[in-house]
Amino acid sequence: MTPTLAGRWQTRLFLNLTLGVVLSLLFMLIFGLFGRGASDPGFWKLLLLLAYVTGLGFIWDLIYTFFQSFRWDRDWPLSFVFVQGIIEGILVFVLFVLNLLPGVAYQNEDWLRFLLDYGSIWWITYWWLFGPMRIIFPQWRFNGGGLI
């Protein structure tokens, strides 16, 4: 079934709050951000970027839904989902580098952290969406991508 807009939003929020947060916390541990303490603004950087990716993704989903209306079957092929993730990542990264995301300041080595964190989250959620998600939540597939 083709996901509805509400289904897209529910799926995006669910995956980013589960897999996204867990992977971001893992990278925070790997990059030693826990040693800085919660009072350091750099501590929250990866989680804030995840929040921006999620928020901007809600806007992107409006655009994707509009473009889907031009397809005869209103479906969004896997290749489009793959490219969509790359486009979203590039947009957030450019906004990040230009310091246009409030509360998140770009520094020299942040490109690698962003690439590893965003790339891992995107890659794992992409494959989760088309594999385990359909097995664990069978109603998700038949309810327009809605979990609730």
Coordinates of N, CA and C in Angstrom, one line a residue, residues 49-144:
L49 N 20.8 17.7 15.5 CA 20.8 17.5 14.1 C 19.7 16.4 13.7
L50 N 19.6 15.4 14.5 CA 18.5 14.4 14.2 C 17.2 15.1 14.3
A51 N 17.0 16.0 15.3 CA 15.7 16.7 15.4 C 15.5 17.5 14.2
Y52 N 16.5 18.2 13.7 CA 16.3 19.0 12.4 C 16.0 18.1 11.2
V53 N 16.7 17.0 11.1 CA 16.4 16.1 10.0 C 15.0 15.6 10.1
T54 N 14.5 15.3 11.3 CA 13.1 14.9 11.4 C 12.1 16.0 11.1
G55 N 12.4 17.2 11.6 CA 11.5 18.3 11.3 C 11.5 18.7 9.8
L56 N 12.6 18.8 9.2 CA 12.7 19.1 7.8 C 12.1 18.0 7.0
G57 N 12.2 16.8 7.5 CA 11.7 15.6 6.8 C 10.2 15.7 6.7
F58 N 9.5 16.3 7.7 CA 8.1 16.5 7.7 C 7.7 17.4 6.5
I59 N 8.5 18.4 6.3 CA 8.3 19.3 5.2 C 8.5 18.6 3.9
W60 N 9.6 17.9 3.8 CA 9.9 17.1 2.6 C 8.8 16.1 2.2
D61 N 8.2 15.5 3.3 CA 7.2 14.6 3.0 C 6.0 15.2 2.3
L62 N 5.7 16.5 2.6 CA 4.7 17.2 1.9 C 5.0 17.3 0.4
I63 N 6.3 17.6 0.2 CA 6.7 17.8 -1.2 C 6.7 16.4 -2.0
Y64 N 7.1 15.4 -1.3 CA 7.1 14.0 -1.9 C 5.7 13.6 -2.2
T65 N 4.8 13.9 -1.3 CA 3.4 13.5 -1.5 C 2.8 14.2 -2.7
F66 N 3.2 15.5 -2.9 CA 2.8 16.2 -4.0 C 3.3 15.6 -5.3
F67 N 4.6 15.3 -5.4 CA 5.2 14.7 -6.6 C 4.6 13.3 -6.8
Q68 N 4.2 12.6 -5.8 CA 3.6 11.2 -6.0 C 2.3 11.4 -6.7
S69 N 1.6 12.5 -6.6 CA 0.3 12.6 -7.2 C 0.4 12.6 -8.8
F70 N 1.6 12.8 -9.3 CA 1.8 12.8 -10.7 C 2.1 11.4 -11.3
R71 N 2.4 10.5 -10.4 CA 2.6 9.1 -10.9 C 1.3 8.4 -11.0
W72 N 1.1 7.5 -12.0 CA -0.2 6.9 -12.2 C -0.6 6.0 -11.0
D73 N 0.4 5.3 -10.4 CA 0.1 4.4 -9.3 C 0.2 5.1 -7.9
R74 N 0.7 6.4 -7.9 CA 0.9 7.1 -6.7 C 1.9 6.5 -5.7
D75 N 2.7 5.6 -6.3 CA 3.7 4.9 -5.5 C 5.1 5.6 -5.5
W76 N 5.9 5.3 -4.6 CA 7.2 5.9 -4.5 C 8.2 4.8 -4.5
P77 N 8.9 4.5 -5.6 CA 9.8 3.3 -5.7 C 11.0 3.4 -4.8
L78 N 11.6 2.3 -4.5 CA 12.7 2.2 -3.6 C 13.8 3.1 -4.0
S79 N 14.0 3.2 -5.3 CA 15.1 4.1 -5.8 C 14.8 5.5 -5.5
F80 N 13.6 5.9 -5.5 CA 13.2 7.3 -5.1 C 13.5 7.5 -3.6
V81 N 13.2 6.5 -2.8 CA 13.4 6.6 -1.4 C 14.9 6.8 -1.1
F82 N 15.7 6.0 -1.9 CA 17.1 6.1 -1.7 C 17.7 7.5 -2.0
V83 N 17.2 8.0 -3.2 CA 17.7 9.4 -3.6 C 17.2 10.4 -2.6
Q84 N 15.9 10.2 -2.1 CA 15.3 11.2 -1.2 C 16.2 11.3 0.1
G85 N 16.8 10.2 0.6 CA 17.6 10.3 1.7 C 18.9 11.0 1.5
I86 N 19.5 10.9 0.3 CA 20.7 11.6 -0.1 C 20.4 13.1 -0.1
I87 N 19.2 13.5 -0.8 CA 18.9 14.9 -0.9 C 18.6 15.5 0.5
E88 N 17.9 14.8 1.3 CA 17.7 15.3 2.7 C 19.0 15.6 3.4
G89 N 19.9 14.6 3.3 CA 21.2 14.7 4.0 C 22.0 15.9 3.5
I90 N 22.0 16.1 2.2 CA 22.7 17.2 1.6 C 22.1 18.6 2.1
L91 N 20.8 18.7 2.1 CA 20.1 19.9 2.5 C 20.5 20.2 4.0
V92 N 20.4 19.3 4.9 CA 20.7 19.5 6.3 C 22.1 19.8 6.5
F93 N 23.0 19.1 5.8 CA 24.4 19.4 5.9 C 24.8 20.8 5.4
V94 N 24.2 21.3 4.3 CA 24.5 22.6 3.8 C 24.0 23.6 4.9
L95 N 22.8 23.4 5.4 CA 22.3 24.3 6.4 C 23.2 24.3 7.7
F96 N 23.7 23.2 8.0 CA 24.6 23.0 9.1 C 25.9 23.7 8.9
V97 N 26.5 23.6 7.7 CA 27.8 24.2 7.4 C 27.6 25.7 7.4
L98 N 26.5 26.2 6.9 CA 26.3 27.6 6.8 C 25.8 28.2 8.2
N99 N 25.7 27.4 9.2 CA 25.3 27.8 10.5 C 23.9 28.4 10.5
L100 N 23.0 27.8 9.8 CA 21.6 28.3 9.7 C 20.7 27.4 10.5
L101 N 21.2 26.5 11.3 CA 20.4 25.7 12.2 C 20.6 26.2 13.7
P102 N 19.6 26.9 14.3 CA 19.8 27.4 15.6 C 20.2 26.4 16.6
G103 N 21.2 26.7 17.4 CA 21.6 25.8 18.5 C 22.7 24.8 18.1
V104 N 23.1 24.8 16.8 CA 24.1 23.8 16.3 C 25.1 24.6 15.5
A105 N 26.3 24.7 16.1 CA 27.4 25.5 15.4 C 28.3 24.5 14.7
Y106 N 28.6 24.7 13.5 CA 29.5 23.8 12.7 C 31.0 24.1 13.1
Q107 N 31.7 23.0 13.3 CA 33.2 23.1 13.5 C 33.9 22.2 12.6
N108 N 35.2 22.3 12.6 CA 36.1 21.6 11.5 C 35.8 20.1 11.3
E109 N 35.7 19.3 12.4 CA 35.6 17.9 12.2 C 34.2 17.4 12.2
D110 N 33.2 18.3 12.2 CA 31.8 18.0 12.3 C 31.3 17.3 11.0
W111 N 32.0 17.5 9.9 CA 31.5 16.9 8.6 C 31.6 15.4 8.7
L112 N 32.7 14.9 9.4 CA 32.8 13.4 9.5 C 31.8 12.9 10.5
R113 N 31.5 13.6 11.6 CA 30.5 13.1 12.5 C 29.2 13.1 11.9
F114 N 28.8 14.2 11.1 CA 27.5 14.2 10.5 C 27.4 13.1 9.5
L115 N 28.4 12.9 8.6 CA 28.4 11.9 7.6 C 28.2 10.5 8.2
L116 N 28.9 10.2 9.2 CA 28.8 8.9 9.9 C 27.5 8.7 10.6
D117 N 27.1 9.7 11.3 CA 25.8 9.6 12.1 C 24.6 9.6 11.1
Y118 N 24.5 10.6 10.2 CA 23.4 10.7 9.3 C 23.4 9.5 8.4
G119 N 24.6 9.2 7.8 CA 24.7 8.1 6.9 C 24.3 6.7 7.5
S120 N 24.7 6.5 8.7 CA 24.3 5.3 9.4 C 22.8 5.2 9.7
I121 N 22.3 6.3 10.2 CA 20.9 6.3 10.5 C 20.1 6.1 9.3
W122 N 20.4 6.8 8.2 CA 19.7 6.7 7.0 C 19.8 5.3 6.4
W123 N 20.9 4.8 6.4 CA 21.1 3.5 5.8 C 20.4 2.4 6.5
I124 N 20.5 2.4 7.8 CA 19.9 1.4 8.7 C 18.3 1.5 8.6
T125 N 17.8 2.8 8.7 CA 16.4 2.9 8.7 C 15.8 2.6 7.3
Y126 N 16.6 2.9 6.3 CA 16.2 2.5 4.9 C 16.0 1.0 4.8
W127 N 16.9 0.2 5.3 CA 16.8 -1.2 5.2 C 15.8 -1.8 6.2
W128 N 15.7 -1.1 7.3 CA 14.7 -1.5 8.3 C 13.3 -1.3 7.8
L129 N 13.1 -0.3 7.1 CA 11.8 0.1 6.5 C 11.3 -1.0 5.5
F130 N 12.2 -1.6 4.7 CA 11.8 -2.5 3.7 C 12.1 -4.0 4.1
G131 N 12.3 -4.2 5.4 CA 12.6 -5.5 5.8 C 11.8 -5.8 7.2
P132 N 12.5 -5.6 8.3 CA 12.0 -6.0 9.6 C 10.7 -5.2 9.9
M133 N 10.6 -4.0 9.4 CA 9.4 -3.2 9.7 C 8.1 -3.9 9.2
R134 N 8.2 -4.5 8.0 CA 7.0 -5.1 7.4 C 6.7 -6.4 8.1
I135 N 7.7 -7.0 8.8 CA 7.5 -8.3 9.5 C 7.0 -8.0 10.9
I136 N 7.6 -7.1 11.6 CA 7.2 -6.8 13.0 C 5.9 -6.0 13.1
F137 N 5.6 -5.1 12.2 CA 4.4 -4.3 12.2 C 3.6 -4.6 10.9
P138 N 3.0 -5.8 10.7 CA 2.3 -6.0 9.4 C 1.2 -5.0 9.1
Q139 N 0.5 -4.5 10.2 CA -0.5 -3.5 10.0 C 0.0 -2.2 9.4
W140 N 1.3 -1.9 9.6 CA 1.9 -0.7 9.1 C 1.8 -0.7 7.6
R141 N 2.1 -1.9 7.0 CA 2.1 -2.0 5.5 C 0.7 -1.8 4.9
F142 N -0.3 -2.2 5.6 CA -1.6 -2.1 5.0 C -2.5 -1.0 5.5
N143 N -1.9 -0.1 6.4 CA -2.6 1.0 6.9 C -1.9 2.3 6.4
G144 N -1.4 2.3 5.2 CA -0.9 3.5 4.6 C 0.4 4.0 5.4

